[in-house]
CSV table of C-alpha atoms in Angstrom, one decimal:
chain,number,residue,atom,x,y,z
O,1,ASN,CA,7.3,-4.0,-8.7
O,2,THR,CA,4.3,-2.0,-11.1
O,3,LYS,CA,3.9,-4.6,-13.8
O,4,CYS,CA,1.2,-2.8,-16.0
O,5,THR,CA,0.6,-3.4,-19.7
O,6,THR,CA,2.7,-0.2,-21.6
O,7,ASN,CA,4.1,0.4,-24.8
O,8,ALA,CA,7.6,-0.3,-25.1
O,9,THR,CA,8.6,2.1,-28.3
O,10,ALA,CA,6.9,5.1,-26.4
O,11,THR,CA,9.6,7.7,-25.4
O,12,THR,CA,6.8,8.7,-22.6
O,13,ARG,CA,4.6,7.2,-20.3
O,14,ASN,CA,1.3,8.4,-19.2
O,15,VAL,CA,0.4,6.7,-15.6
O,16,MET,CA,-2.6,7.5,-13.8
O,17,ILE,CA,-2.7,8.0,-10.6
O,18,VAL,CA,-6.1,7.2,-8.5
O,19,ASP,CA,-6.3,7.8,-4.6
O,20,TRP,CA,-10.2,7.3,-3.9
O,21,GLY,CA,-10.5,6.9,0.4
O,22,ALA,CA,-12.4,8.8,3.1
O,23,SER,CA,-11.6,12.6,2.0
O,24,ALA,CA,-12.3,12.4,-1.4
O,25,LEU,CA,-11.8,11.1,-4.8
O,26,SER,CA,-8.4,12.2,-6.2
O,27,VAL,CA,-7.2,11.4,-10.0
O,28,SER,CA,-3.5,12.6,-11.1
O,29,HIS,CA,-2.0,12.6,-14.5
O,30,LEU,CA,2.0,11.4,-14.4
O,31,ARG,CA,4.2,11.8,-17.6
O,32,ILE,CA,7.8,9.8,-16.8
O,33,THR,CA,9.9,10.5,-20.0
O,34,SER,CA,12.4,8.3,-21.2
O,35,ALA,CA,15.3,9.3,-19.0
O,36,GLY,CA,13.1,8.9,-15.7
O,37,MET,CA,11.7,12.1,-15.0
O,38,ALA,CA,8.4,12.0,-13.8
O,39,SER,CA,5.8,14.9,-13.9
O,40,ILE,CA,2.2,15.7,-12.8
O,41,GLN,CA,0.2,16.9,-15.6
O,42,ASN,CA,-3.3,17.5,-14.3
O,43,HIS,CA,-5.1,16.6,-10.9
O,44,ILE,CA,-8.6,16.6,-9.7
O,45,SER,CA,-10.1,16.6,-5.9
O,46,GLU,CA,-13.8,15.5,-6.0
O,47,SER,CA,-14.7,15.4,-2.5
O,48,SER,CA,-18.6,14.9,-3.0
O,49,LEU,CA,-17.6,11.6,-3.8
O,50,SER,CA,-15.8,11.1,-0.5
O,51,GLY,CA,-15.4,7.5,1.3
O,52,LYS,CA,-17.4,9.3,4.3
O,53,TYR,CA,-19.7,10.8,2.0
O,54,ILE,CA,-20.7,6.6,1.1
O,55,VAL,CA,-20.5,5.9,4.9
O,56,THR,CA,-23.2,8.8,5.4
O,57,LEU,CA,-25.1,6.9,2.6
O,58,LEU,CA,-25.6,3.6,4.6
O,59,THR,CA,-25.9,5.1,8.2
O,60,GLN,CA,-28.9,6.8,6.7
O,61,HIS,CA,-30.3,3.5,4.9
O,62,ILE,CA,-29.8,2.1,8.3
O,63,ALA,CA,-31.4,4.3,10.1
O,64,GLU,CA,-34.4,4.4,8.1
O,65,LEU,CA,-34.5,0.5,8.5
O,66,PHE,CA,-34.3,0.5,12.1
O,67,GLU,CA,-37.0,3.7,12.3
O,68,ARG,CA,-39.5,1.2,10.4
O,69,LYS,CA,-38.6,-1.6,12.4
O,70,ALA,CA,-39.0,0.2,15.6
O,71,ARG,CA,-42.2,2.2,14.6
O,72,CYS,CA,-42.0,4.1,17.8
O,73,ILE,CA,-39.6,6.4,16.4
O,74,PRO,CA,-40.2,9.6,14.6
O,75,ARG,CA,-38.9,9.5,11.1
O,76,GLY,CA,-35.1,11.4,11.0
O,77,GLU,CA,-35.6,11.5,15.3
O,78,THR,CA,-32.4,9.0,15.0
O,79,LEU,CA,-29.9,11.0,13.3
O,80,GLN,CA,-31.4,13.7,15.5
O,81,ASN,CA,-29.4,12.2,18.4
O,82,LYS,CA,-25.5,13.0,18.1
O,83,LYS,CA,-25.1,9.6,20.3
O,84,ALA,CA,-26.9,7.3,17.7
O,85,ARG,CA,-25.7,8.8,14.7
O,86,ALA,CA,-22.4,8.2,16.2
O,87,LYS,CA,-23.2,4.2,16.8
O,88,LEU,CA,-24.5,3.9,13.0
O,89,GLU,CA,-21.8,5.8,11.7
O,90,VAL,CA,-19.3,2.8,13.4
O,91,ALA,CA,-21.7,0.2,12.8
O,92,ALA,CA,-21.8,1.1,8.6
O,93,GLU,CA,-18.2,1.4,8.5
O,94,ASP,CA,-17.6,-2.4,9.7
O,95,ALA,CA,-20.7,-3.1,7.4
O,96,ILE,CA,-19.3,-1.8,4.4
O,97,ARG,CA,-16.2,-3.7,5.1
O,98,SER,CA,-18.1,-6.8,6.1
O,99,PHE,CA,-19.6,-6.6,2.5
O,100,GLY,CA,-16.4,-7.8,0.8
O,101,PHE,CA,-16.9,-11.2,2.3
O,102,SER,CA,-20.8,-11.5,2.9
O,103,PRO,CA,-23.4,-10.6,0.9
O,104,LYS,CA,-25.5,-9.2,4.0
O,105,VAL,CA,-24.7,-8.0,6.9
O,106,THR,CA,-27.1,-8.1,10.0
O,107,VAL,CA,-26.1,-4.6,12.0
O,108,THR,CA,-26.9,-5.1,15.8
O,109,ILE,CA,-26.8,-2.3,18.3
O,110,ASP,CA,-28.0,-2.5,22.1
O,111,GLY,CA,-29.6,0.7,23.4
O,112,LEU,CA,-29.2,2.9,19.9
O,113,ILE,CA,-32.0,5.7,21.2
O,114,ASP,CA,-34.3,5.7,24.4
O,115,GLY,CA,-33.6,1.8,25.5
O,116,ILE,CA,-34.6,0.4,21.8
O,117,ASP,CA,-32.0,-2.0,20.1
O,118,CYS,CA,-31.3,-2.0,16.7
O,119,HIS,CA,-31.0,-5.4,14.7
O,120,VAL,CA,-31.3,-5.1,11.3
O,121,ASP,CA,-30.2,-7.0,7.7
O,122,VAL,CA,-28.9,-4.6,5.3
O,123,MET,CA,-27.9,-6.5,1.6
O,124,LEU,CA,-25.4,-5.7,-0.8
O,125,ALA,CA,-27.4,-5.4,-3.9
O,126,ARG,CA,-29.2,-2.7,-1.8
O,127,PHE,CA,-26.1,-1.1,-0.4
O,128,GLU,CA,-25.2,-1.0,-4.4
O,129,MET,CA,-28.3,0.7,-5.3
O,130,LEU,CA,-27.2,3.3,-3.1
O,131,LEU,CA,-23.7,3.8,-4.3
O,132,GLY,CA,-25.7,4.1,-8.3
O,133,ASN,CA,-25.0,7.7,-8.5
O,134,VAL,CA,-22.1,8.2,-6.8
O,135,LEU,CA,-19.8,5.2,-9.4
O,136,ARG,CA,-21.7,6.8,-12.0
O,137,SER,CA,-20.3,10.2,-11.8
O,138,ALA,CA,-16.9,8.9,-10.8
O,139,GLU,CA,-17.2,6.7,-14.1
O,140,MET,CA,-17.7,10.2,-15.5
O,141,LYS,CA,-14.8,12.0,-14.5
O,142,LEU,CA,-12.3,9.1,-15.1
O,143,LYS,CA,-13.9,8.9,-19.0
O,144,ALA,CA,-12.8,12.8,-19.2
O,145,PHE,CA,-9.7,12.6,-17.9
O,146,GLY,CA,-7.9,10.6,-20.8
O,147,THR,CA,-6.2,7.0,-21.8
O,148,PHE,CA,-3.3,6.0,-20.0
O,149,ASP,CA,-0.7,3.0,-20.5
O,150,SER,CA,-1.0,2.0,-16.2
O,151,VAL,CA,-3.2,2.8,-14.1
O,152,ILE,CA,-2.4,2.9,-10.1
O,153,GLY,CA,-5.2,2.4,-7.4
O,154,ALA,CA,-4.8,3.4,-4.1
O,155,GLY,CA,-7.3,4.1,-0.7
O,156,SER,CA,-10.1,2.1,0.7
O,157,VAL,CA,-12.9,2.9,-1.6
O,158,LEU,CA,-11.2,1.3,-4.4
O,159,LYS,CA,-11.5,-2.4,-2.4
O,160,MET,CA,-15.4,-2.5,-2.7
O,161,LYS,CA,-16.3,-4.8,-4.8
O,162,CYS,CA,-18.4,-2.6,-7.2
O,163,VAL,CA,-16.2,-0.3,-7.2
O,164,GLU,CA,-13.6,-3.0,-8.9
O,165,ARG,CA,-16.0,-3.8,-11.4
O,166,MET,CA,-16.1,-0.2,-12.5
O,167,MET,CA,-12.3,-0.3,-12.7
O,168,ASP,CA,-12.1,-3.5,-14.8
O,169,ARG,CA,-14.6,-2.4,-17.1
O,170,LEU,CA,-13.0,0.8,-17.5
O,171,TYR,CA,-9.5,0.0,-18.2
O,172,PRO,CA,-8.0,-3.5,-19.2
O,173,LYS,CA,-7.5,-5.5,-15.5
O,174,GLY,CA,-3.7,-5.8,-16.5
O,175,GLN,CA,-3.0,-2.2,-16.8
O,176,VAL,CA,-4.7,-1.7,-13.1
O,177,TRP,CA,-2.3,-1.9,-10.5
O,178,ARG,CA,-3.8,-2.0,-6.7
O,179,GLY,CA,-0.6,-3.7,-5.1
O,180,GLU,CA,-2.2,-7.1,-4.5
O,181,SER,CA,0.9,-9.2,-4.8
O,182,SER,CA,2.7,-10.0,-1.9
O,183,ASN,CA,6.2,-8.9,-2.9
O,184,ASP,CA,4.8,-5.5,-4.2
O,185,VAL,CA,4.0,-2.7,-2.0
O,186,PRO,CA,0.5,-1.4,-1.3
O,187,PRO,CA,0.4,2.4,-2.8
O,188,ASP,CA,-1.5,3.2,0.4
O,189,GLU,CA,2.1,2.8,2.7
O,190,ALA,CA,4.4,3.2,-0.9
O,191,ILE,CA,5.3,7.3,0.3
O,192,ALA,CA,6.1,5.8,4.4
O,193,ILE,CA,8.2,3.1,3.0
O,194,GLY,CA,10.2,5.6,0.6
O,195,CYS,CA,10.6,8.1,3.7
O,196,ALA,CA,11.8,5.8,5.9
O,197,MET,CA,13.9,4.0,3.8
O,198,TYR,CA,15.5,8.0,2.7
O,199,GLY,CA,15.7,8.6,6.4
O,200,SER,CA,17.6,4.9,7.1
O,201,THR,CA,20.5,6.5,4.7
O,202,HIS,CA,20.9,9.6,6.6
O,203,PHE,CA,21.1,7.9,9.5
O,204,ASN,CA,23.2,4.8,9.1
O,205,ILE,CA,20.3,2.5,9.4
O,206,GLY,CA,20.1,-0.9,8.1
O,207,ILE,CA,17.3,-2.5,6.5
O,208,ASP,CA,16.4,-5.7,8.3
O,209,GLU,CA,16.8,-9.0,6.2
O,210,ASN,CA,13.2,-10.0,6.9
O,211,ASP,CA,11.5,-6.9,5.6
O,212,ASP,CA,9.1,-7.6,2.6
O,213,ILE,CA,11.4,-5.6,0.7
O,214,ASP,CA,12.9,-6.9,-2.5
O,215,THR,CA,16.7,-7.6,-1.7
O,216,ASN,CA,17.8,-6.6,-5.5
O,217,GLU,CA,15.5,-2.8,-4.6
O,218,LYS,CA,17.8,-2.1,-1.7
O,219,GLY,CA,21.1,-1.9,-3.3
O,220,SER,CA,19.6,0.9,-5.5
O,221,VAL,CA,17.7,2.6,-2.7
O,222,LEU,CA,20.5,2.2,0.1
O,223,ALA,CA,23.6,4.0,-0.5
O,224,ASP,CA,26.5,4.0,2.3
O,225,GLU,CA,27.4,7.6,3.0
O,226,GLU,CA,30.6,8.5,5.3
O,227,VAL,CA,29.2,10.7,7.7
O,228,LEU,CA,32.3,13.0,9.9
O,229,LEU,CA,31.7,12.9,13.5
O,230,CYS,CA,32.8,15.7,15.7
O,231,PRO,CA,35.9,14.3,17.6
O,232,ILE,CA,35.6,16.7,20.5
O,233,GLY,CA,33.2,18.0,22.9
O,234,ILE,CA,31.7,21.9,23.2
O,235,GLY,CA,31.1,23.5,26.7
O,236,LEU,CA,30.6,26.1,28.9
O,237,SER,CA,32.3,26.4,32.1
O,238,TYR,CA,31.4,29.4,34.5
O,239,GLN,CA,35.0,30.4,35.3
O,240,GLU,CA,38.4,29.4,34.0
O,241,GLY,CA,39.7,26.6,35.6
O,242,ASP,CA,36.4,24.9,36.7
O,243,PRO,CA,35.1,21.8,34.6
O,244,ALA,CA,32.4,22.3,31.8
O,245,ALA,CA,29.1,23.0,33.3
O,246,THR,CA,27.0,23.0,30.3
O,247,ILE,CA,27.7,20.6,27.4
O,248,LEU,CA,26.4,22.5,24.1
O,249,ILE,CA,27.7,20.0,21.4
O,250,GLU,CA,27.9,16.4,22.4
O,251,SER,CA,31.1,14.5,21.1
O,252,GLY,CA,30.6,11.8,18.4
O,253,SER,CA,28.1,14.3,16.9
O,254,ALA,CA,27.3,14.3,13.0
O,255,LEU,CA,29.1,17.0,11.3
O,256,PRO,CA,27.6,19.6,10.4
O,257,VAL,CA,26.0,19.9,13.7
O,258,HIS,CA,23.5,23.0,15.4
O,259,SER,CA,23.1,23.7,18.9
O,260,THR,CA,20.7,25.8,21.0
O,261,THR,CA,21.1,25.4,25.0
O,262,VAL,CA,19.2,27.3,27.5
O,263,VAL,CA,21.7,28.3,30.2
O,264,ASP,CA,20.7,29.2,33.9
O,265,VAL,CA,23.8,32.2,34.4
O,266,THR,CA,23.0,33.1,38.1
O,267,GLY,CA,26.8,31.5,39.0
O,268,THR,CA,28.7,33.9,36.8
O,269,SER,CA,30.8,36.1,38.1
O,270,ASN,CA,30.6,39.3,35.8
O,271,ASN,CA,28.7,38.1,32.9
O,272,THR,CA,30.9,35.9,31.9
O,273,MET,CA,31.5,32.1,30.9
O,274,CYS,CA,34.5,30.5,29.5
O,275,LEU,CA,34.0,28.2,26.1
O,276,VAL,CA,36.0,24.8,26.5
O,277,GLN,CA,36.9,21.8,24.4
O,278,VAL,CA,36.2,18.5,26.3
O,279,THR,CA,38.1,15.6,24.7
O,280,HIS,CA,37.4,11.8,25.3
O,281,ASP,CA,39.8,11.8,27.9
O,282,GLY,CA,38.3,14.4,29.7
O,283,SER,CA,40.6,16.9,29.4
O,284,GLU,CA,39.1,20.7,28.9
O,285,LYS,CA,40.9,23.4,27.1
O,286,VAL,CA,39.4,27.0,26.9
O,287,ILE,CA,39.1,28.4,23.4
O,288,GLY,CA,37.1,31.2,23.9
O,289,ARG,CA,35.2,33.6,26.1
O,290,ILE,CA,31.6,35.0,26.2
O,291,GLU,CA,31.7,38.4,27.9
O,292,ASN,CA,29.3,40.8,28.9
O,293,PHE,CA,26.1,39.3,27.5
O,294,ASP,CA,23.0,40.9,28.8
O,295,SER,CA,20.9,39.0,31.8
O,296,SER,CA,19.6,41.5,33.6
O,297,SER,CA,16.3,40.9,32.4
O,298,SER,CA,16.8,37.2,32.9
O,299,LYS,CA,19.0,34.2,35.2
O,300,GLU,CA,18.9,32.2,32.0
O,301,VAL,CA,20.5,33.0,28.4
O,302,GLU,CA,19.9,31.4,25.1
O,303,ILE,CA,23.3,30.1,23.0
O,304,ILE,CA,23.1,28.8,20.0
O,305,THR,CA,26.4,27.1,18.6
O,306,GLU,CA,27.0,25.4,15.3
O,307,LEU,CA,30.2,23.7,14.3
O,308,SER,CA,31.0,22.9,10.5
O,309,VAL,CA,32.5,20.1,8.8
O,310,GLU,CA,35.5,22.3,8.4
O,311,GLY,CA,35.7,23.0,12.1
O,312,LYS,CA,34.1,26.3,12.3
O,313,LEU,CA,32.9,27.2,15.4
O,314,SER,CA,29.9,29.7,15.5
O,315,VAL,CA,28.8,31.0,18.6
O,316,SER,CA,25.7,33.8,19.2
O,317,VAL,CA,23.8,34.7,22.2
O,318,ASN,CA,20.1,35.6,22.7
O,319,GLY,CA,20.0,36.0,18.7
O,320,GLY,CA,22.5,38.7,19.2
O,321,PRO,CA,25.6,39.0,16.4
O,322,THR,CA,27.3,35.3,15.6
O,323,CYS,CA,31.3,35.5,16.1
O,324,THR,CA,33.2,32.2,14.4
O,325,ILE,CA,36.1,30.7,16.0
């Protein structure tokens, strides 16, 4: 549901994807041809402009305000205390989220260091001044990356007011897509939702009608796929005529099926086991034997079985040669 202003007569579309999150500022140039082929032309990642660095800047600022107000704490000692620093980092993350609703945030931490409570006010204007160098560096990198037909933005940093203003200044608002519409898929969740929808086609799982996915898109993404199921089961018995002691392949498994089973061979005689075919009504039929396997060093053996769509059964013991029935 990306609605971005593009040149309708162009044979290709150039899209810039900006992912600005906790680890780094990542920018990618995606070229989409008229035939629908997409390719990545360029990519940069700048960890020095990460969201974690922004949290560090605010953490240092809150620590300075606290030490200035407390007076009895030497400058820099608060951040050297691991517990105090961890508390300040959590408070800084909460403050950044709160700046989306209020121009002033009060940070309160009980017993920050040496039993002294922290109670300071942090202003949004001051926070944006701290980000001056970060925003200028990010703006220079985005400008140097080129011009594009549309821009897709993702990441928690892009939700900050000062970053939103920078993006709107660099690119017309009609070209920047942030997934703000209620019918749009958030860019941060696009990969997870795509993987889930792709996986549902293989496991024959339907999408609930109440899911926030356009019904017109369901048919283009999800397709019915016929899967052949194994009509019988394959098991092992220690002696011919005995019921199967171990099931290697369950009846009804989707074909092709691959199974690795560790079998206890203490009950076998003369190092021989029977492969049996188990039908729905429980009747069994011997279809092969496993003989002369090496069980001297262990009381267990590993049996690998594969059943193809054509009905060919392959069996190997302890990684040895494969026999096909």
